PDB file of C-alpha atoms in Angstrom:
ATOM      1  CA  MET A  23      18.169 -31.256 -28.744  1.00 86.00           C
ATOM      2  CA  ALA A  24      18.747 -34.750 -30.128  1.00 87.00           C
ATOM      3  CA  TYR A  25      22.304 -34.637 -28.816  1.00 87.00           C
ATOM      4  CA  LEU A  26      21.126 -33.497 -25.378  1.00 88.00           C
ATOM      5  CA  LEU A  27      18.604 -36.331 -25.257  1.00 90.00           C
ATOM      6  CA  VAL A  28      21.262 -38.903 -26.088  1.00 89.00           C
ATOM      7  CA  PHE A  29      23.721 -37.329 -23.666  1.00 88.00           C
ATOM      8  CA  SER A  30      21.278 -37.247 -20.755  1.00 90.00           C
ATOM      9  CA  ALA A  31      19.547 -40.607 -21.301  1.00 92.00           C
ATOM     10  CA  ALA A  32      21.711 -42.360 -18.720  1.00 93.00           C
ATOM     11  CA  ALA A  33      20.741 -39.721 -16.142  1.00 94.00           C
ATOM     12  CA  VAL A  34      17.095 -40.715 -16.573  1.00 95.00           C
ATOM     13  CA  GLY A  35      18.174 -44.239 -15.627  1.00 95.00           C
ATOM     14  CA  THR A  36      20.178 -43.154 -12.583  1.00 94.00           C
ATOM     15  CA  GLY A  37      17.281 -40.992 -11.387  1.00 93.00           C
ATOM     16  CA  LEU A  38      14.952 -43.961 -11.805  1.00 95.00           C
ATOM     17  CA  VAL A  39      17.242 -46.363  -9.914  1.00 95.00           C
ATOM     18  CA  ARG A  40      18.066 -44.005  -7.056  1.00 92.00           C
ATOM     19  CA  THR A  41      14.428 -43.027  -6.483  1.00 91.00           C
ATOM     20  CA  VAL A  42      13.063 -46.561  -6.630  1.00 94.00           C
ATOM     21  CA  THR A  43      15.725 -47.888  -4.265  1.00 94.00           C
ATOM     22  CA  THR A  44      15.463 -45.023  -1.791  1.00 91.00           C
ATOM     23  CA  THR A  45      11.661 -44.939  -1.736  1.00 91.00           C
ATOM     24  CA  TYR A  46      10.639 -48.588  -1.904  1.00 93.00           C
ATOM     25  CA  LEU A  47      13.468 -50.505  -0.242  1.00 94.00           C
ATOM     26  CA  PRO A  48      12.188 -49.292   3.188  1.00 92.00           C
ATOM     27  CA  LEU A  49       8.836 -50.923   2.377  1.00 92.00           C
ATOM     28  CA  LEU A  50      10.535 -54.292   1.855  1.00 93.00           C
ATOM     29  CA  LEU A  51      12.483 -53.838   5.079  1.00 93.00           C
ATOM     30  CA  ALA A  52       9.358 -52.842   7.019  1.00 91.00           C
ATOM     31  CA  ASP A  53       7.582 -55.998   5.846  1.00 90.00           C
ATOM     32  CA  ILE A  54      10.344 -58.026   7.485  1.00 92.00           C
ATOM     33  CA  ARG A  55      10.419 -56.007  10.707  1.00 89.00           C
ATOM     34  CA  GLU A  56       8.788 -52.778  11.867  1.00 85.00           C
ATOM     35  CA  ALA A  57      11.973 -51.082  13.065  1.00 88.00           C
ATOM     36  CA  PRO A  58      12.252 -47.486  11.810  1.00 86.00           C
ATOM     37  CA  ALA A  59      15.602 -46.830  13.480  1.00 87.00           C
ATOM     38  CA  LEU A  60      17.118 -49.969  11.969  1.00 90.00           C
ATOM     39  CA  ILE A  61      15.626 -49.156   8.564  1.00 91.00           C
ATOM     40  CA  GLY A  62      17.148 -45.686   8.736  1.00 87.00           C
ATOM     41  CA  LEU A  63      20.513 -47.208   9.626  1.00 88.00           C
ATOM     42  CA  VAL A  64      20.310 -49.603   6.687  1.00 89.00           C
ATOM     43  CA  MET A  65      19.443 -46.773   4.316  1.00 89.00           C
ATOM     44  CA  MET A  66      22.702 -45.052   5.231  1.00 87.00           C
ATOM     45  CA  VAL A  67      24.305 -47.313   2.632  1.00 88.00           C
ATOM     46  CA  ASN A  68      23.020 -44.703   0.169  1.00 85.00           C
ATOM     47  CA  SER A  69      25.073 -41.982   1.836  1.00 83.00           C
ATOM     48  CA  ALA A  70      28.109 -44.240   2.197  1.00 86.00           C
ATOM     49  CA  ALA A  71      28.073 -45.176  -1.487  1.00 87.00           C
ATOM     50  CA  GLY A  72      27.405 -41.579  -2.486  1.00 83.00           C
ATOM     51  CA  PHE A  73      30.460 -40.462  -0.500  1.00 82.00           C
ATOM     52  CA  ALA A  74      32.937 -43.215  -1.387  1.00 85.00           C
ATOM     53  CA  MET A  75      32.208 -44.081  -5.017  1.00 86.00           C
ATOM     54  CA  PRO A  76      32.600 -40.584  -6.541  1.00 84.00           C
ATOM     55  CA  LEU A  77      35.957 -40.155  -4.796  1.00 81.00           C
ATOM     56  CA  LEU A  78      37.205 -43.485  -6.098  1.00 83.00           C
ATOM     57  CA  VAL A  79      35.616 -43.542  -9.541  1.00 83.00           C
ATOM     58  CA  GLY A  80      36.244 -39.884 -10.333  1.00 77.00           C
ATOM     59  CA  ARG A  81      39.981 -40.178  -9.896  1.00 76.00           C
ATOM     60  CA  TRP A  82      40.118 -43.630 -11.489  1.00 77.00           C
ATOM     61  CA  SER A  83      38.133 -42.619 -14.566  1.00 76.00           C
ATOM     62  CA  ASP A  84      40.336 -39.547 -15.066  1.00 72.00           C
ATOM     63  CA  ARG A  85      43.386 -41.795 -15.183  1.00 70.00           C
ATOM     64  CA  ARG A  86      41.769 -44.455 -17.384  1.00 64.00           C
ATOM     65  CA  HIS A  87      40.071 -42.005 -19.723  1.00 62.00           C
ATOM     66  CA  THR A  88      41.472 -42.619 -23.216  1.00 59.00           C
ATOM     67  CA  PRO A  89      40.514 -41.239 -26.631  1.00 53.00           C
ATOM     68  CA  ARG A  90      39.478 -44.740 -27.688  1.00 56.00           C
ATOM     69  CA  HIS A  91      37.208 -45.775 -24.815  1.00 64.00           C
ATOM     70  CA  GLY A  92      36.552 -42.598 -22.840  1.00 71.00           C
ATOM     71  CA  ARG A  93      34.448 -43.226 -19.749  1.00 80.00           C
ATOM     72  CA  ARG A  94      32.327 -45.924 -21.341  1.00 84.00           C
ATOM     73  CA  PRO A  95      33.796 -48.787 -19.262  1.00 86.00           C
ATOM     74  CA  PHE A  96      32.638 -47.033 -16.086  1.00 88.00           C
ATOM     75  CA  LEU A  97      29.166 -46.375 -17.459  1.00 90.00           C
ATOM     76  CA  VAL A  98      28.841 -50.013 -18.490  1.00 92.00           C
ATOM     77  CA  ALA A  99      30.284 -51.434 -15.268  1.00 92.00           C
ATOM     78  CA  GLY A 100      28.113 -49.218 -13.072  1.00 94.00           C
ATOM     79  CA  THR A 101      25.012 -50.165 -15.037  1.00 95.00           C
ATOM     80  CA  VAL A 102      25.772 -53.873 -14.636  1.00 96.00           C
ATOM     81  CA  VAL A 103      26.368 -53.553 -10.879  1.00 96.00           C
ATOM     82  CA  ALA A 104      23.221 -51.454 -10.344  1.00 96.00           C
ATOM     83  CA  THR A 105      21.097 -53.864 -12.383  1.00 96.00           C
ATOM     84  CA  GLY A 106      22.469 -56.813 -10.418  1.00 96.00           C
ATOM     85  CA  GLY A 107      21.712 -55.119  -7.113  1.00 96.00           C
ATOM     86  CA  LEU A 108      18.159 -54.253  -8.143  1.00 96.00           C
ATOM     87  CA  THR A 109      17.534 -57.800  -9.308  1.00 96.00           C
ATOM     88  CA  ALA A 110      18.876 -59.115  -6.006  1.00 96.00           C
ATOM     89  CA  VAL A 111      16.526 -56.795  -4.090  1.00 96.00           C
ATOM     90  CA  ALA A 112      13.536 -58.062  -6.078  1.00 95.00           C
ATOM     91  CA  LEU A 113      14.532 -61.696  -5.528  1.00 95.00           C
ATOM     92  CA  GLY A 114      15.384 -61.105  -1.873  1.00 92.00           C
ATOM     93  CA  GLN A 115      11.967 -59.826  -0.829  1.00 91.00           C
ATOM     94  CA  GLY A 116      11.000 -61.262   2.542  1.00 90.00           C
ATOM     95  CA  THR A 117      14.416 -62.785   3.276  1.00 91.00           C
ATOM     96  CA  SER A 118      16.407 -60.717   5.776  1.00 92.00           C
ATOM     97  CA  PHE A 119      17.723 -57.253   6.501  1.00 93.00           C
ATOM     98  CA  LEU A 120      21.251 -58.426   5.691  1.00 94.00           C
ATOM     99  CA  VAL A 121      20.347 -59.733   2.224  1.00 95.00           C
ATOM    100  CA  LEU A 122      18.422 -56.588   1.299  1.00 95.00           C
ATOM    101  CA  THR A 123      21.165 -54.347   2.722  1.00 94.00           C
ATOM    102  CA  LEU A 124      23.838 -56.031   0.605  1.00 95.00           C
ATOM    103  CA  ALA A 125      21.618 -55.931  -2.483  1.00 95.00           C
ATOM    104  CA  GLY A 126      20.764 -52.273  -1.905  1.00 94.00           C
ATOM    105  CA  THR A 127      24.451 -51.481  -1.435  1.00 94.00           C
ATOM    106  CA  LEU A 128      25.196 -52.964  -4.848  1.00 95.00           C
ATOM    107  CA  ALA A 129      22.450 -50.882  -6.424  1.00 95.00           C
ATOM    108  CA  TYR A 130      23.720 -47.686  -4.813  1.00 94.00           C
ATOM    109  CA  MET A 131      27.344 -48.446  -5.709  1.00 94.00           C
ATOM    110  CA  GLY A 132      26.459 -49.044  -9.345  1.00 94.00           C
ATOM    111  CA  VAL A 133      24.296 -45.972  -9.720  1.00 94.00           C
ATOM    112  CA  ASN A 134      26.985 -43.759  -8.155  1.00 92.00           C
ATOM    113  CA  VAL A 135      29.590 -45.140 -10.544  1.00 93.00           C
ATOM    114  CA  VAL A 136      27.362 -44.206 -13.483  1.00 93.00           C
ATOM    115  CA  MET A 137      26.518 -40.795 -12.042  1.00 91.00           C
ATOM    116  CA  THR A 138      30.178 -39.914 -11.437  1.00 90.00           C
ATOM    117  CA  ALA A 139      31.339 -40.942 -14.908  1.00 88.00           C
ATOM    118  CA  HIS A 140      28.305 -39.314 -16.496  1.00 88.00           C
ATOM    119  CA  ARG A 141      28.878 -36.035 -14.713  1.00 87.00           C
ATOM    120  CA  ALA A 142      32.454 -36.039 -16.030  1.00 84.00           C
ATOM    121  CA  LEU A 143      31.046 -36.316 -19.555  1.00 84.00           C
ATOM    122  CA  VAL A 144      29.957 -32.684 -19.267  1.00 84.00           C
ATOM    123  CA  HIS A 145      33.644 -31.797 -19.593  1.00 80.00           C
ATOM    124  CA  ASP A 146      34.214 -34.392 -22.306  1.00 77.00           C
ATOM    125  CA  CYS A 147      31.275 -33.517 -24.540  1.00 80.00           C
ATOM    126  CA  PHE A 148      30.781 -29.752 -24.110  1.00 82.00           C
ATOM    127  CA  ASP A 149      33.118 -26.835 -24.496  1.00 78.00           C
ATOM    128  CA  THR A 150      33.500 -24.336 -21.665  1.00 76.00           C
ATOM    129  CA  GLY A 151      30.724 -22.046 -22.859  1.00 79.00           C
ATOM    130  CA  ARG A 152      28.163 -24.878 -22.848  1.00 84.00           C
ATOM    131  CA  TYR A 153      28.885 -26.493 -19.466  1.00 83.00           C
ATOM    132  CA  ALA A 154      25.664 -25.076 -18.045  1.00 86.00           C
ATOM    133  CA  GLN A 155      23.680 -26.623 -20.901  1.00 86.00           C
ATOM    134  CA  GLY A 156      25.153 -30.059 -20.185  1.00 86.00           C
ATOM    135  CA  ASN A 157      24.576 -29.733 -16.443  1.00 87.00           C
ATOM    136  CA  GLY A 158      21.015 -28.568 -17.006  1.00 89.00           C
ATOM    137  CA  ALA A 159      20.300 -31.549 -19.237  1.00 89.00           C
ATOM    138  CA  LEU A 160      21.592 -33.908 -16.553  1.00 90.00           C
ATOM    139  CA  GLU A 161      19.479 -32.333 -13.825  1.00 89.00           C
ATOM    140  CA  VAL A 162      16.279 -32.368 -15.873  1.00 91.00           C
ATOM    141  CA  ALA A 163      16.888 -35.966 -16.976  1.00 92.00           C
ATOM    142  CA  SER A 164      17.503 -37.077 -13.395  1.00 91.00           C
ATOM    143  CA  LEU A 165      14.263 -35.385 -12.317  1.00 90.00           C
ATOM    144  CA  VAL A 166      12.340 -37.128 -15.107  1.00 92.00           C
ATOM    145  CA  GLY A 167      13.770 -40.487 -14.053  1.00 93.00           C
ATOM    146  CA  GLY A 168      12.956 -39.806 -10.423  1.00 90.00           C
ATOM    147  CA  LEU A 169       9.368 -38.859 -11.204  1.00 91.00           C
ATOM    148  CA  ALA A 170       8.975 -41.988 -13.310  1.00 92.00           C
ATOM    149  CA  GLY A 171      10.371 -44.079 -10.480  1.00 92.00           C
ATOM    150  CA  LEU A 172       7.939 -42.574  -7.990  1.00 90.00           C
ATOM    151  CA  ALA A 173       4.802 -42.676 -10.114  1.00 90.00           C
ATOM    152  CA  LEU A 174       5.296 -45.941 -12.000  1.00 93.00           C
ATOM    153  CA  GLY A 175       6.957 -47.613  -9.033  1.00 92.00           C
ATOM    154  CA  GLY A 176       4.030 -46.680  -6.818  1.00 90.00           C
ATOM    155  CA  LEU A 177       1.551 -48.118  -9.274  1.00 92.00           C
ATOM    156  CA  LEU A 178       3.600 -51.304  -9.581  1.00 93.00           C
ATOM    157  CA  THR A 179       3.471 -51.863  -5.820  1.00 91.00           C
ATOM    158  CA  GLU A 180      -0.113 -52.969  -6.441  1.00 90.00           C
ATOM    159  CA  VAL A 181       1.438 -55.951  -8.258  1.00 93.00           C
ATOM    160  CA  GLY A 182       4.054 -56.563  -5.588  1.00 92.00           C
ATOM    161  CA  LEU A 183       6.677 -54.646  -3.630  1.00 92.00           C
ATOM    162  CA  TRP A 184       9.332 -56.294  -5.798  1.00 94.00           C
ATOM    163  CA  ALA A 185       7.869 -54.908  -9.032  1.00 95.00           C
ATOM    164  CA  PRO A 186       9.398 -51.369  -8.870  1.00 95.00           C
ATOM    165  CA  PHE A 187      12.861 -52.937  -8.663  1.00 97.00           C
ATOM    166  CA  VAL A 188      12.193 -55.005 -11.775  1.00 96.00           C
ATOM    167  CA  LEU A 189      11.175 -51.785 -13.537  1.00 96.00           C
ATOM    168  CA  ALA A 190      14.443 -50.120 -12.512  1.00 96.00           C
ATOM    169  CA  ALA A 191      16.533 -53.204 -13.348  1.00 96.00           C
ATOM    170  CA  VAL A 192      15.102 -53.256 -16.886  1.00 96.00           C
ATOM    171  CA  GLY A 193      15.065 -49.491 -17.353  1.00 95.00           C
ATOM    172  CA  MET A 194      18.637 -48.746 -16.281  1.00 95.00           C
ATOM    173  CA  PRO A 195      20.478 -50.622 -19.067  1.00 95.00           C
ATOM    174  CA  LEU A 196      17.957 -49.554 -21.708  1.00 96.00           C
ATOM    175  CA  LEU A 197      18.339 -45.897 -20.774  1.00 94.00           C
ATOM    176  CA  ALA A 198      22.131 -46.055 -20.462  1.00 93.00           C
ATOM    177  CA  LEU A 199      22.523 -47.639 -23.896  1.00 93.00           C
ATOM    178  CA  PRO A 200      22.081 -44.451 -26.011  1.00 91.00           C
ATOM    179  CA  THR A 201      24.631 -42.563 -23.910  1.00 89.00           C
ATOM    180  CA  VAL A 202      27.164 -45.389 -24.024  1.00 87.00           C
ATOM    181  CA  TRP A 203      26.663 -46.161 -27.697  1.00 86.00           C
ATOM    182  CA  ARG A 204      26.318 -42.780 -29.368  1.00 81.00           C
ATOM    183  CA  LEU A 205      28.405 -40.234 -27.494  1.00 75.00           C
ATOM    184  CA  PRO A 206      31.956 -39.324 -28.576  1.00 63.00           C
ATOM    185  CA  VAL A 207      34.700 -40.496 -26.251  1.00 58.00           C
ATOM    186  CA  ALA A 208      37.436 -37.893 -26.772  1.00 51.00           C
ATOM    187  CA  ASP A 209      37.507 -34.450 -25.160  1.00 50.00           C
ATOM    188  CA  PRO A 210      36.588 -31.689 -27.655  1.00 43.00           C
ATOM    189  CA  GLY A 211      39.881 -30.148 -28.749  1.00 44.00           C
ATOM    190  CA  GLU A 212      41.855 -32.086 -26.130  1.00 49.00           C
ATOM    191  CA  PRO A 213      43.407 -35.217 -27.650  1.00 42.00           C
ATOM    192  CA  GLU A 214      45.448 -35.844 -24.510  1.00 48.00           C
ATOM    193  CA  GLN A 215      44.443 -36.022 -20.887  1.00 51.00           C
ATOM    194  CA  GLU A 216      45.331 -33.196 -18.565  1.00 55.00           C
ATOM    195  CA  GLN A 217      47.748 -33.790 -15.740  1.00 61.00           C
ATOM    196  CA  ALA A 218      46.324 -35.845 -12.880  1.00 64.00           C
ATOM    197  CA  TRP A 219      46.634 -33.889  -9.650  1.00 71.00           C
ATOM    198  CA  PRO A 220      47.596 -35.580  -6.347  1.00 75.00           C
ATOM    199  CA  LEU A 221      45.017 -35.959  -3.603  1.00 76.00           C
ATOM    200  CA  ARG A 222      46.543 -33.143  -1.562  1.00 83.00           C
ATOM    201  CA  PHE A 223      45.597 -30.733  -4.365  1.00 85.00           C
ATOM    202  CA  TYR A 224      41.911 -31.544  -3.880  1.00 80.00           C
ATOM    203  CA  ALA A 225      42.216 -31.529  -0.080  1.00 84.00           C
ATOM    204  CA  THR A 226      43.665 -28.019  -0.269  1.00 87.00           C
ATOM    205  CA  ALA A 227      40.944 -26.893  -2.658  1.00 87.00           C
ATOM    206  CA  MET A 228      38.210 -28.136  -0.316  1.00 86.00           C
ATOM    207  CA  ILE A 229      39.230 -25.766   2.483  1.00 87.00           C
ATOM    208  CA  ARG A 230      39.228 -22.628   0.371  1.00 90.00           C
ATOM    209  CA  PRO A 231      36.508 -20.199   1.550  1.00 89.00           C
ATOM    210  CA  GLY A 232      34.265 -20.367  -1.515  1.00 91.00           C
ATOM    211  CA  VAL A 233      34.546 -24.126  -1.950  1.00 92.00           C
ATOM    212  CA  ARG A 234      34.139 -24.705   1.788  1.00 91.00           C
ATOM    213  CA  ALA A 235      30.901 -22.720   1.864  1.00 92.00           C
ATOM    214  CA  TYR A 236      29.592 -24.539  -1.205  1.00 91.00           C
ATOM    215  CA  LEU A 237      30.324 -27.958   0.325  1.00 90.00           C
ATOM    216  CA  ALA A 238      28.670 -26.908   3.590  1.00 90.00           C
ATOM    217  CA  ALA A 239      25.543 -25.882   1.666  1.00 91.00           C
ATOM    218  CA  GLU A 240      25.523 -29.247  -0.137  1.00 86.00           C
ATOM    219  CA  ILE A 241      25.768 -31.097   3.191  1.00 85.00           C
ATOM    220  CA  LEU A 242      22.853 -29.129   4.658  1.00 86.00           C
ATOM    221  CA  TRP A 243      20.787 -29.773   1.511  1.00 82.00           C
ATOM    222  CA  VAL A 244      21.411 -33.519   1.656  1.00 77.00           C
ATOM    223  CA  ILE A 245      20.545 -33.656   5.375  1.00 77.00           C
ATOM    224  CA  GLY A 246      17.361 -31.730   4.671  1.00 74.00           C
ATOM    225  CA  TYR A 247      15.939 -34.040   2.017  1.00 72.00           C
ATOM    226  CA  ALA A 248      17.525 -37.393   2.936  1.00 72.00           C
ATOM    227  CA  ALA A 249      14.798 -38.682   5.252  1.00 74.00           C
ATOM    228  CA  LEU A 250      11.805 -37.539   3.198  1.00 78.00           C
ATOM    229  CA  PRO A 251      11.698 -40.237   0.492  1.00 78.00           C
ATOM    230  CA  VAL A 252      12.957 -42.907   2.893  1.00 80.00           C
ATOM    231  CA  PHE A 253      10.141 -42.537   5.425  1.00 86.00           C
ATOM    232  CA  PHE A 254       7.354 -40.742   3.573  1.00 87.00           C
ATOM    233  CA  ILE A 255       5.786 -43.877   2.105  1.00 88.00           C
ATOM    234  CA  LEU A 256       6.017 -45.689   5.452  1.00 87.00           C
ATOM    235  CA  TYR A 257       4.487 -42.722   7.277  1.00 89.00           C
ATOM    236  CA  ALA A 258       1.716 -42.395   4.715  1.00 89.00           C
ATOM    237  CA  ARG A 259       0.837 -46.075   5.029  1.00 87.00           C
ATOM    238  CA  ARG A 260       1.020 -46.402   8.816  1.00 87.00           C
ATOM    239  CA  VAL A 261      -0.289 -43.002   9.948  1.00 90.00           C
ATOM    240  CA  LEU A 262      -2.356 -41.610   7.077  1.00 90.00           C
ATOM    241  CA  GLY A 263      -3.697 -44.928   5.820  1.00 90.00           C
ATOM    242  CA  LEU A 264      -2.583 -44.270   2.232  1.00 89.00           C
ATOM    243  CA  GLU A 265      -1.507 -47.093  -0.031  1.00 89.00           C
ATOM    244  CA  PRO A 266       1.984 -46.759  -1.591  1.00 89.00           C
ATOM    245  CA  ALA A 267       0.507 -46.116  -5.059  1.00 88.00           C
ATOM    246  CA  LEU A 268      -1.321 -42.985  -3.870  1.00 90.00           C
ATOM    247  CA  ALA A 269       1.398 -41.867  -1.468  1.00 90.00           C
ATOM    248  CA  SER A 270       3.977 -42.021  -4.246  1.00 89.00           C
ATOM    249  CA  LEU A 271       1.922 -39.542  -6.283  1.00 88.00           C
ATOM    250  CA  TRP A 272       2.043 -37.056  -3.398  1.00 87.00           C
ATOM    251  CA  LEU A 273       5.802 -37.518  -3.205  1.00 84.00           C
ATOM    252  CA  ALA A 274       6.055 -37.065  -6.981  1.00 86.00           C
ATOM    253  CA  ALA A 275       4.149 -33.789  -6.676  1.00 86.00           C
ATOM    254  CA  PHE A 276       6.686 -32.603  -4.115  1.00 81.00           C
ATOM    255  CA  ALA A 277       9.560 -33.606  -6.419  1.00 77.00           C
ATOM    256  CA  LEU A 278       7.946 -31.819  -9.337  1.00 82.00           C
ATOM    257  CA  GLY A 279       7.538 -28.669  -7.274  1.00 82.00           C
ATOM    258  CA  ALA A 280      11.158 -28.865  -6.105  1.00 72.00           C
ATOM    259  CA  GLY A 281      12.302 -29.366  -9.689  1.00 72.00           C
TER     260      GLY A 281
END
């Protein structure tokens, strides 16, 4: 259990960062201009980063993964970028859509770098028979981070809409530290890296019937939940008359039920 806690600590941070950015960045944007369509367009930087960064970082980290350093450089670099983006969001409150979009993009890029490298650690740190245990630890840790981001972030909005981003900017490096510092860097029983496959190998794999159906299900799932955290707090404030602190607790209850 101690090992699982150390292994999954960074996932608590990524869950915290992703939830805070997705849920409370629209509030900062709405304070500048009440434009739901434009806010939705800006929030597509989440999807763009989530699509591009895993493709780039996954392949890059496989090639740069060494017995000495493992994937630690990617965990560290992603944490630094995410923390910088969150800090920029907090400092950029009330400036412009462009400033907050660029800052949010940095936060999403950094958190996706960490998530991609961290997910690959399941292979690095667990043998084949324990993959499910590693994946389960990541999912639970991400849920815990997300719930903390919703509940604590909502309460901190009473201080200021910038406060949840300060929480995430401080929490991300602190939570990533145990994973970066304590985990082994070499694959168990695999002192050398496996052969790196060309991109056409993955393109061919994606169109196989089982993989194709799985990817289609993932796309439908993402479409189904994408708008909920982005617009729920805005809807609750404008239509239901609920303050963000209370609305975030309702959203946390939904997340807990989904988990």
